[in-house]
PDB file of C-alpha atoms in Angstrom:
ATOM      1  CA  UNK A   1       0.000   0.000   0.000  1.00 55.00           C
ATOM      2  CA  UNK A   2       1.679   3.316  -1.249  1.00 54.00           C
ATOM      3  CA  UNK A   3      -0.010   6.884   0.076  1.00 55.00           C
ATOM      4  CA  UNK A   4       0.953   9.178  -1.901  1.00 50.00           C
ATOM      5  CA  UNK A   5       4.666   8.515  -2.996  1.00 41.00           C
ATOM      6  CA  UNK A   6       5.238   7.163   0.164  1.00 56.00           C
ATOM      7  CA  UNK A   7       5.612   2.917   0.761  1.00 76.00           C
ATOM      8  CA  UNK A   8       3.958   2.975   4.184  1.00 87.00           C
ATOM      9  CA  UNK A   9       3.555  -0.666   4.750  1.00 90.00           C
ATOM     10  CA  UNK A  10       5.752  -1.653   7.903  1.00 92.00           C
ATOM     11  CA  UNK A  11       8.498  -3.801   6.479  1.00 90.00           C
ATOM     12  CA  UNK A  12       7.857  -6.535   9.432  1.00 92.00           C
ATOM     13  CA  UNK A  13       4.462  -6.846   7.687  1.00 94.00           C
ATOM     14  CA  UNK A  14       5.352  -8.226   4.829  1.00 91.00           C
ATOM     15  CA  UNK A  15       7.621 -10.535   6.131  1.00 94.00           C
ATOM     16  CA  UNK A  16       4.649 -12.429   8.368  1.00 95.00           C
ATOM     17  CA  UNK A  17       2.214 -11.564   5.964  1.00 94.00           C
ATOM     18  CA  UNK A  18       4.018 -14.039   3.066  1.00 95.00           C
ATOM     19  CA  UNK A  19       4.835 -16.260   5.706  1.00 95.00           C
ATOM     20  CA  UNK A  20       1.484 -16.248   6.806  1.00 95.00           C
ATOM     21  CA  UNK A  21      -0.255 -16.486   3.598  1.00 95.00           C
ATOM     22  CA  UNK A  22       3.027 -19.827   2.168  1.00 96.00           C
ATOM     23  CA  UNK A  23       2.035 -21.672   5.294  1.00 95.00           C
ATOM     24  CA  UNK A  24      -1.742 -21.523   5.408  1.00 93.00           C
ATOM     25  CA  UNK A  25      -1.888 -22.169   1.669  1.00 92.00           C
ATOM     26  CA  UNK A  26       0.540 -25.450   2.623  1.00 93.00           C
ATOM     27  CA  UNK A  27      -2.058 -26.129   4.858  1.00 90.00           C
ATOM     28  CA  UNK A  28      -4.943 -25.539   3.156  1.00 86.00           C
ATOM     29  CA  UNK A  29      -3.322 -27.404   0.273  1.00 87.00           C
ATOM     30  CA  UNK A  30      -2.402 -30.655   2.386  1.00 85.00           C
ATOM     31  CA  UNK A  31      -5.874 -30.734   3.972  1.00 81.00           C
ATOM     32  CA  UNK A  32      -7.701 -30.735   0.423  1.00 79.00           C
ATOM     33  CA  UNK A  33      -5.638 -32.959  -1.314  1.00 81.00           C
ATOM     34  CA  UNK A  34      -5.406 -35.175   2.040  1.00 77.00           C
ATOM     35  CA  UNK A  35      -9.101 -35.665   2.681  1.00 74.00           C
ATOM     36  CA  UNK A  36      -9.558 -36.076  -1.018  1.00 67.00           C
ATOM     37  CA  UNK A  37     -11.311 -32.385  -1.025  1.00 70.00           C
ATOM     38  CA  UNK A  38     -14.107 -33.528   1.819  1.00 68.00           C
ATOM     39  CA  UNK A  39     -12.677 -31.117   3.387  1.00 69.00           C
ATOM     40  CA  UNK A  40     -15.276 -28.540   1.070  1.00 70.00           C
ATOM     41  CA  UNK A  41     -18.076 -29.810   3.195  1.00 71.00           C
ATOM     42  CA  UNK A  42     -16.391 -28.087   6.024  1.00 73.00           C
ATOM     43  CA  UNK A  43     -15.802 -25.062   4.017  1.00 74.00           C
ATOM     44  CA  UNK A  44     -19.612 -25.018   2.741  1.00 76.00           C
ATOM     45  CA  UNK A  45     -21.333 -24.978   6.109  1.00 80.00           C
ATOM     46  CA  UNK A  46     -18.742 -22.585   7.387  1.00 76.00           C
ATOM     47  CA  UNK A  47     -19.607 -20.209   4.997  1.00 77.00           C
ATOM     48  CA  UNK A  48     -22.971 -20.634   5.549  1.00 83.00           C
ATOM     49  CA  UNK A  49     -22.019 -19.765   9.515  1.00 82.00           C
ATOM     50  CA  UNK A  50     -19.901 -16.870   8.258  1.00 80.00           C
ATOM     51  CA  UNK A  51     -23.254 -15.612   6.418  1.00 83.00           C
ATOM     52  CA  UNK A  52     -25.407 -16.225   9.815  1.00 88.00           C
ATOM     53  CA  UNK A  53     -22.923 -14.458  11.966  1.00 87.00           C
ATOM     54  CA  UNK A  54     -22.717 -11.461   9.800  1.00 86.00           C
ATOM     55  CA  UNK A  55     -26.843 -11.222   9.663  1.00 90.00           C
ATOM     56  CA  UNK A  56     -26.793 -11.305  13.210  1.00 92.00           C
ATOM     57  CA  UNK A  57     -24.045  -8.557  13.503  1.00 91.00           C
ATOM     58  CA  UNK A  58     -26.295  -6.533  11.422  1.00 92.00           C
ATOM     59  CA  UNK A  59     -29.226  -7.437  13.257  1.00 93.00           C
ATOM     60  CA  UNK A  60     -27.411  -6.139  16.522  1.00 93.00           C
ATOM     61  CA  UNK A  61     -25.517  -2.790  15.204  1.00 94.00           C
ATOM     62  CA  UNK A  62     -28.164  -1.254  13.183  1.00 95.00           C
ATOM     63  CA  UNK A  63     -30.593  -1.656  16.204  1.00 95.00           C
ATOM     64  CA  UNK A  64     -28.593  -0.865  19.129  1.00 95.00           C
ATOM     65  CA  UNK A  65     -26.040   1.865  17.943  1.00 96.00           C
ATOM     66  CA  UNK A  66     -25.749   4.873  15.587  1.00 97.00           C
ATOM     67  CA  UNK A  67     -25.249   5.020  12.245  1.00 97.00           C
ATOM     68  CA  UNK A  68     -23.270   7.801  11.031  1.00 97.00           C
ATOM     69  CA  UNK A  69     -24.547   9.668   8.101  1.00 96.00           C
ATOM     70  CA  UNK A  70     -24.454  13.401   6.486  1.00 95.00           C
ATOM     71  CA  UNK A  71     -27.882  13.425   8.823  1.00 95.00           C
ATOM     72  CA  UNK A  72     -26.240  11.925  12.014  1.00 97.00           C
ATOM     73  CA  UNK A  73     -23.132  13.067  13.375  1.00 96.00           C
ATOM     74  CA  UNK A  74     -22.490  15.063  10.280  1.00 96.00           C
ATOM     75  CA  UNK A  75     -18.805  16.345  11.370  1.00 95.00           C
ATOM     76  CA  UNK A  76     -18.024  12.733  11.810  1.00 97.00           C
ATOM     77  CA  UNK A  77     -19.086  11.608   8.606  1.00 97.00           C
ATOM     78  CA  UNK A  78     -17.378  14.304   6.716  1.00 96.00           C
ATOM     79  CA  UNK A  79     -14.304  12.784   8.713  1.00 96.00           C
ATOM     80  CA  UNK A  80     -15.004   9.324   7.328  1.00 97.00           C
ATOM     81  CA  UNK A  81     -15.777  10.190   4.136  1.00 96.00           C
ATOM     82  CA  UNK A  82     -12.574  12.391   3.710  1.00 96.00           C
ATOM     83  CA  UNK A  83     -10.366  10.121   5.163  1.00 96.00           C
ATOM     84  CA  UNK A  84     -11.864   7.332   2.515  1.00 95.00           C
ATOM     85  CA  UNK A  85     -11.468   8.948  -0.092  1.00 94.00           C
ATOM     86  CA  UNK A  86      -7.747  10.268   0.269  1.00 93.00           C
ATOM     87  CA  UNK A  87      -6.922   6.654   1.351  1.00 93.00           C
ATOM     88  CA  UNK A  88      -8.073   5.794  -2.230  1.00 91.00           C
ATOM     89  CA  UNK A  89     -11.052   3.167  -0.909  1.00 93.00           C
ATOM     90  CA  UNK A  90     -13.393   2.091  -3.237  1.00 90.00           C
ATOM     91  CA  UNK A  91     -16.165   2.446  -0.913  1.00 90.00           C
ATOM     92  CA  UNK A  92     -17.001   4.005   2.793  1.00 94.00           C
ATOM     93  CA  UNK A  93     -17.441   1.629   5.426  1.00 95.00           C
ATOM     94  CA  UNK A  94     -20.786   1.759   7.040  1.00 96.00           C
ATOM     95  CA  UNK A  95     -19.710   3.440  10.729  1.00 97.00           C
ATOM     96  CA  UNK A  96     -21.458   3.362  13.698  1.00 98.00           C
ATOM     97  CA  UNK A  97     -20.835   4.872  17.178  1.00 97.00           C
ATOM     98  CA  UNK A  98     -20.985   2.405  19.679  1.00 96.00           C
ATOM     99  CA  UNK A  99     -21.912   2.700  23.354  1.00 95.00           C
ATOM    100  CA  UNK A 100     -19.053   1.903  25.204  1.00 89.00           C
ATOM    101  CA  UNK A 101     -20.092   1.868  28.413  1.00 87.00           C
ATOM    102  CA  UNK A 102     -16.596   3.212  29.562  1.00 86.00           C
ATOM    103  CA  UNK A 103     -14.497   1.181  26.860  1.00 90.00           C
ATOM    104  CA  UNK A 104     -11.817   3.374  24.770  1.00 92.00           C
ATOM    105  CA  UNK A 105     -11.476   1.773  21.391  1.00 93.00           C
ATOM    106  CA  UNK A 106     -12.311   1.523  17.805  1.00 96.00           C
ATOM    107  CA  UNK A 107     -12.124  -1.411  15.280  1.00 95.00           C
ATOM    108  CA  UNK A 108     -12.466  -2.248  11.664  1.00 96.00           C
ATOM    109  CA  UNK A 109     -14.686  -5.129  10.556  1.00 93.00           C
ATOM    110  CA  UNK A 110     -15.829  -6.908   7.414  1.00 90.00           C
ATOM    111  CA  UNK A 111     -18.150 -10.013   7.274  1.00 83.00           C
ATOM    112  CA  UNK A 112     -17.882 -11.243   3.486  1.00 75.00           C
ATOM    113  CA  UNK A 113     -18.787  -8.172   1.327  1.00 78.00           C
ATOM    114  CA  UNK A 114     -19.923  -5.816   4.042  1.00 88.00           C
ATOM    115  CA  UNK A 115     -17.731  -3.458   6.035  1.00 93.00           C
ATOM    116  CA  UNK A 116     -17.502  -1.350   9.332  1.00 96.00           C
ATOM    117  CA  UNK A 117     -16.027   0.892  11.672  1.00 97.00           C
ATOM    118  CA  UNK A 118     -16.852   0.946  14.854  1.00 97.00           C
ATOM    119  CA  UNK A 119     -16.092   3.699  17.373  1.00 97.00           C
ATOM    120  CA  UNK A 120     -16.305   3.521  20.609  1.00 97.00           C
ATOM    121  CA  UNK A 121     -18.656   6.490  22.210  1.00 96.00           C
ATOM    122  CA  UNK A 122     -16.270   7.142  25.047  1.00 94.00           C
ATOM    123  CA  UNK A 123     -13.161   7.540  23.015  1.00 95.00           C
ATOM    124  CA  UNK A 124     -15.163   9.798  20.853  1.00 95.00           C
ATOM    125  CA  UNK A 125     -16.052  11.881  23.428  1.00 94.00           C
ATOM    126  CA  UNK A 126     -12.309  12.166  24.807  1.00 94.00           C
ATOM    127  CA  UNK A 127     -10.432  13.080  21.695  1.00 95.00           C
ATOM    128  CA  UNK A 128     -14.214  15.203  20.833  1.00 94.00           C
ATOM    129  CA  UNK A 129     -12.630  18.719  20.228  1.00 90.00           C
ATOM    130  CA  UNK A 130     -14.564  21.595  17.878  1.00 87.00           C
ATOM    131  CA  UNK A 131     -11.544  23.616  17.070  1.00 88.00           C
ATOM    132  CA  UNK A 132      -9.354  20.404  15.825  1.00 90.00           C
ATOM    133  CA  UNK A 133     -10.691  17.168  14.924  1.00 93.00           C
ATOM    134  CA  UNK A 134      -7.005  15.791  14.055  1.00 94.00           C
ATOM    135  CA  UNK A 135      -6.492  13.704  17.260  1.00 95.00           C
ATOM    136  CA  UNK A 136     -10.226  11.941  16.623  1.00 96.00           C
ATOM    137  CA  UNK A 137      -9.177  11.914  12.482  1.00 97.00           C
ATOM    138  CA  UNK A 138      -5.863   9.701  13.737  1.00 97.00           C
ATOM    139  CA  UNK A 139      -8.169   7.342  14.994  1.00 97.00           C
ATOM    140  CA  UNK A 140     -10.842   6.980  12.319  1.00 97.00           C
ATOM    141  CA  UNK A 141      -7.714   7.133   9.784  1.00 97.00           C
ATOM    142  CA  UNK A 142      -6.323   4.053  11.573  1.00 97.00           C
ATOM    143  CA  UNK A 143      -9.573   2.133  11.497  1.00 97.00           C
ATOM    144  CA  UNK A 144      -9.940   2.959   7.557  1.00 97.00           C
ATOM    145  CA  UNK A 145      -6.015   2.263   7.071  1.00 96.00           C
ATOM    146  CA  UNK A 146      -6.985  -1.628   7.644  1.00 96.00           C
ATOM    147  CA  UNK A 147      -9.506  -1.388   4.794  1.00 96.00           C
ATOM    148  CA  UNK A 148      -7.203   0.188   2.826  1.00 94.00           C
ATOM    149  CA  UNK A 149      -4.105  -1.749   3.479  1.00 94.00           C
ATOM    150  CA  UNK A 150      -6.108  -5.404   2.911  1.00 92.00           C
ATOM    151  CA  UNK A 151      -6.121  -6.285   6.689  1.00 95.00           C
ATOM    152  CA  UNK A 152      -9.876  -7.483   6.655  1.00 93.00           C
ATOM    153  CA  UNK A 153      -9.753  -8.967   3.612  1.00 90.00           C
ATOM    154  CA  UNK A 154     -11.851 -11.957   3.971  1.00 86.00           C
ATOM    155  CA  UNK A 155     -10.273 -14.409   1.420  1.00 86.00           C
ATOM    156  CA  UNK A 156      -6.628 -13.448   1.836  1.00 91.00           C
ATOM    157  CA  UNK A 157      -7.172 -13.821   6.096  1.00 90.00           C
ATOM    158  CA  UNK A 158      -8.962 -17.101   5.003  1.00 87.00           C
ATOM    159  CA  UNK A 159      -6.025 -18.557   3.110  1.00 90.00           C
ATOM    160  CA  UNK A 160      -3.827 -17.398   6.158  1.00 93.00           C
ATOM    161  CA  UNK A 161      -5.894 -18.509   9.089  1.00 90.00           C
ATOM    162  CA  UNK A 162      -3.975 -21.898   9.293  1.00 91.00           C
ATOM    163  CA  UNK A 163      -0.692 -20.063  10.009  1.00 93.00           C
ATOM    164  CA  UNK A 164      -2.079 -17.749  12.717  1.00 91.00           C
ATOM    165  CA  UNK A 165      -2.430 -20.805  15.438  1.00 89.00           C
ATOM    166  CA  UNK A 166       1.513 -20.512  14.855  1.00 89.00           C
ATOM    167  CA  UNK A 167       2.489 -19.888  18.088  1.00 82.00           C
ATOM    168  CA  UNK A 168       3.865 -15.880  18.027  1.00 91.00           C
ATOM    169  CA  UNK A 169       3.462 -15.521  14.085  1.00 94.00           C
ATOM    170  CA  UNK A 170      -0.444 -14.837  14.462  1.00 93.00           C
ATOM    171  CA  UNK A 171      -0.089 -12.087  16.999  1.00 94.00           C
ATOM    172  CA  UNK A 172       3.516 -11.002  15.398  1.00 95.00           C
ATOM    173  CA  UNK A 173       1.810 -10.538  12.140  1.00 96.00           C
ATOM    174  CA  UNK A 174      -1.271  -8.650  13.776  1.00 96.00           C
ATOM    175  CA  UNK A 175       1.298  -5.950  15.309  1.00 96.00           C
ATOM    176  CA  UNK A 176       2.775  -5.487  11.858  1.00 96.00           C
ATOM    177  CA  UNK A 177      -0.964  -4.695  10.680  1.00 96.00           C
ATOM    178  CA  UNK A 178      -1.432  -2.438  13.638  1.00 97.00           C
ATOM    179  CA  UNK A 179       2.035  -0.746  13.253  1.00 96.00           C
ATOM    180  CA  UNK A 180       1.208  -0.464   9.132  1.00 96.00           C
ATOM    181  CA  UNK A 181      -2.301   1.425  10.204  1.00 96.00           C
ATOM    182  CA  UNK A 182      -0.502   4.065  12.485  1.00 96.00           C
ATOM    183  CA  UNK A 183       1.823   5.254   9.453  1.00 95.00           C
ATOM    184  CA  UNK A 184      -0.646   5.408   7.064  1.00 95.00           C
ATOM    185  CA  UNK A 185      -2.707   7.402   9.894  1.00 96.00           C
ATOM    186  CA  UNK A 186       0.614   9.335  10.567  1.00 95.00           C
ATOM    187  CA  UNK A 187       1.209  10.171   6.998  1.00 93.00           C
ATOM    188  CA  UNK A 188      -2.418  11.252   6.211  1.00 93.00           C
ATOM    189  CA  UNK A 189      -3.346  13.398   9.017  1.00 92.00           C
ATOM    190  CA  UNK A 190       0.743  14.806   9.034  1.00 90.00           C
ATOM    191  CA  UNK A 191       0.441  16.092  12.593  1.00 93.00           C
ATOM    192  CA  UNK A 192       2.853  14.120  14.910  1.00 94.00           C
ATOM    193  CA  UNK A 193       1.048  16.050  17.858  1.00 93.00           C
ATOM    194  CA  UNK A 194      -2.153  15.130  17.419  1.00 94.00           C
ATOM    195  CA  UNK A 195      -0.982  11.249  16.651  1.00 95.00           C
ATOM    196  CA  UNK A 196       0.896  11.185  20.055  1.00 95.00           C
ATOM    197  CA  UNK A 197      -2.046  12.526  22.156  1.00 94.00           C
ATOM    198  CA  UNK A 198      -4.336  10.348  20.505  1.00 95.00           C
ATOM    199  CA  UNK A 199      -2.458   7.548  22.045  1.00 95.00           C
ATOM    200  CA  UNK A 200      -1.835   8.746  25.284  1.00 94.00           C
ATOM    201  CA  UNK A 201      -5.461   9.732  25.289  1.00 94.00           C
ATOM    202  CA  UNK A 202      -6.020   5.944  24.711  1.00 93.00           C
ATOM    203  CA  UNK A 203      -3.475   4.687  27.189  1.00 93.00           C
ATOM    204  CA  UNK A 204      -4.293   7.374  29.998  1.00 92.00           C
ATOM    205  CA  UNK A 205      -8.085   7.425  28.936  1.00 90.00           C
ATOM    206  CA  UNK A 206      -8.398  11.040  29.632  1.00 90.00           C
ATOM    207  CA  UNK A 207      -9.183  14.052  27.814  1.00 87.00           C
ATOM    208  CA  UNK A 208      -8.067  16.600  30.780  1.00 89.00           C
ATOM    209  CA  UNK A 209      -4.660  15.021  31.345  1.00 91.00           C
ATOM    210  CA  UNK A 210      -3.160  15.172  27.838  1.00 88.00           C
ATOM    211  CA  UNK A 211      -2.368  18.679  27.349  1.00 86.00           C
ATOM    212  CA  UNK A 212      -0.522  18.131  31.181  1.00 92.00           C
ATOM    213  CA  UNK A 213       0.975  14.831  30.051  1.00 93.00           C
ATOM    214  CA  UNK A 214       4.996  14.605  29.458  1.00 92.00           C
ATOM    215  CA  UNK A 215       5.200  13.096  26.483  1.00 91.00           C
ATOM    216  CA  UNK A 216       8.745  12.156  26.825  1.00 92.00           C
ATOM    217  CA  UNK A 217       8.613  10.776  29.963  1.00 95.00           C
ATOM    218  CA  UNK A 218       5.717   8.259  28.932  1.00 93.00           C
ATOM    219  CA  UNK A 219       8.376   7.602  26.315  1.00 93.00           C
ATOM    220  CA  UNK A 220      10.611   6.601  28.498  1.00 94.00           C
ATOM    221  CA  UNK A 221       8.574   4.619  30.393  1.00 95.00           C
ATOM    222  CA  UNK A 222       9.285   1.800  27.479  1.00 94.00           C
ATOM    223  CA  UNK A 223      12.665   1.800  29.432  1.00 93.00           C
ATOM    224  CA  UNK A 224      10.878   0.777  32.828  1.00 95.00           C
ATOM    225  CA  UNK A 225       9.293  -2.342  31.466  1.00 93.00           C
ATOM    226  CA  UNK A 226      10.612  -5.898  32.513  1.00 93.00           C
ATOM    227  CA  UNK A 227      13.226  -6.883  29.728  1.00 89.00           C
ATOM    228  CA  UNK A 228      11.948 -10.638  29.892  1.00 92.00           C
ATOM    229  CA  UNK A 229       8.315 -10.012  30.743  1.00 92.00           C
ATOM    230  CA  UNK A 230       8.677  -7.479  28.263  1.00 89.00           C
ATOM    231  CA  UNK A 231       9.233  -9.663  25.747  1.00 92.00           C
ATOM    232  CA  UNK A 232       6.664 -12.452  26.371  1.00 91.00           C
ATOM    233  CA  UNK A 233       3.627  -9.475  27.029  1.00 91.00           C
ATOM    234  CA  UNK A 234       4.236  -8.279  23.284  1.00 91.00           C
ATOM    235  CA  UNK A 235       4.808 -11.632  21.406  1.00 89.00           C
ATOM    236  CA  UNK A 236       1.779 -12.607  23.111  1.00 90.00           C
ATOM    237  CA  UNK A 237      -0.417  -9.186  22.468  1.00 93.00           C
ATOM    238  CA  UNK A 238      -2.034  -8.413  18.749  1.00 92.00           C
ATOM    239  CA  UNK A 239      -1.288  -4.803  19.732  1.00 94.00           C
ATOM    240  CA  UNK A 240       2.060  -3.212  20.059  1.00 95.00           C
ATOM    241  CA  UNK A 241       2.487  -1.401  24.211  1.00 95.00           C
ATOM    242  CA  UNK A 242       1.530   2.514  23.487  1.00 95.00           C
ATOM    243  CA  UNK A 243       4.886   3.312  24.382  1.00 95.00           C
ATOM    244  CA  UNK A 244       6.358   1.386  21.515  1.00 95.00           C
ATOM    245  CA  UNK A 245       3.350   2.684  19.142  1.00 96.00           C
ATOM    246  CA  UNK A 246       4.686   6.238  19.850  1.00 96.00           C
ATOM    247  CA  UNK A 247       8.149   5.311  19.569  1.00 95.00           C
ATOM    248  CA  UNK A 248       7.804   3.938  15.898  1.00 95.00           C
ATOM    249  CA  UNK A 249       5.171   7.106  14.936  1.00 94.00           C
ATOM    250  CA  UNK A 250       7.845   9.189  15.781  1.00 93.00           C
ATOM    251  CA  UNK A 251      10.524   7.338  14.145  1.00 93.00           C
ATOM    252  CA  UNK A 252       8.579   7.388  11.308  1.00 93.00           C
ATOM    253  CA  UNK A 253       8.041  11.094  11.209  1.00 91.00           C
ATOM    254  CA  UNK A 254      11.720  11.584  11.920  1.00 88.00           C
ATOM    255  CA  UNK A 255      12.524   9.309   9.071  1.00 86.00           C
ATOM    256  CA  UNK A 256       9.992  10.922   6.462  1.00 76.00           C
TER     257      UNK A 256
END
């Protein structure tokens, strides 16, 4: 995925993502030519299942949270639809704001042919500010950037879903993804500031503190963190720790 004449794809993405996509189409390969292709009748009801779930998503987010629209939540939509289009997608995701009850976050979803974002009421209403919407854009940039950058394809996670049982390589390859979404975030909105406090916002989870926050010395909290335990919290994680998120945003800046 190139934005503008930039690569912005991490590089350790592309490394999982082929090994991720060899060994599940090994897999996938062994299991179809091993069962003499039975294995299709486990692929047929699955995709009937795949089908149910995402009627039943449907059923659930249309009826219990917002949609947003040029009627509802106008400034938000004008974000989406922006960000959407200087991303290059093809299409908007249908987004809804979700009631949180308390929960900071925001995620990007596709069931077969349909897609979403999600965002999470409360983190809306901490990064919420009418004079600059760059802090909230960072976010809804991020969600988009895994549309744009393939990360929900269905067929292509399909093929790799074999390989992400892989102890590490699963979660490894879902940090690259992650990492990937802040720099095309990072390159679109072009406002280090606003990236940063949109991730301490998330990590400190409030909208008062981050103007009194010390951005360098959350930083260097990434130097406080167990070297061993460290280690095994991140290969284990599908997210990257904040301080390493901010790190790499800023390296990227720096680098750019």
């Amino acid at each position: 995925f190139s934005f503008g004449c930039r690569n912005v794809r991490h590089p350790k993405e592309k490394l999982y993502r082929t090994a991720c996509m060899i060994i599940g189409g090994l897999v996938w390969l062994i299991l179809l030519l091993g069962t003499a292709f039975s294995i299709l009748l486990f692929l047929i009801p699955m995709g009937i299942a795949l089908w149910l779930s995402g009627k039943f998503f449907q059923a659930s987010i249309y009826g219990n949270s917002v949609m947003v629209s040029e009627n509802q939540y106008s400034k938000v939509h004008s974000i989406v639809k922006d960000t959407a289009n200087n991303l290059q997608l093809s299409y908007i995701p249908a987004t809804f704001v979700v009631n949180s009850d308390g929960m900071m976050n925001a995620v990007a979803i596709k069931f077969l042919s349909k897609k979403y974002v999600l965002l999470f009421s409360s983190l809306v209403d901490v990064l919420w500010d009418d004079k600059n919407q760059d802090r909230l854009n960072v976010i809804i940039a991020h969600e988009l950037a895994h549309h744009a950058a393939g990360h929900v394809n269905f067929w292509v996670n399909l093929l790799m879903k074999p390989a992400m049982f892989i102890p590490f390589l699963g979660s490894a390859y879902s940090r690259s993804c992650e990492l990937t979404a802040d720099r095309i975030a990072a390159s679109y909105i072009n406002n280090e500031s606003a990236c940063v406090d949109s991730f301490i916002t998330l990590a400190s989870g409030s909208r008062e503190l981050v103007s009194q926050t010390d951005k360098e010395a959350f930083i260097h909290q990434e130097a406080m963190v167990p070297g061993f335990f460290g280690f095994l919290q991140e290969v284990l994680s599908s997210h990257p720790r904040m301080t390493r998120r901010i790190i790499a945003v800023h390296e990227f800046y720096k680098s750019n």
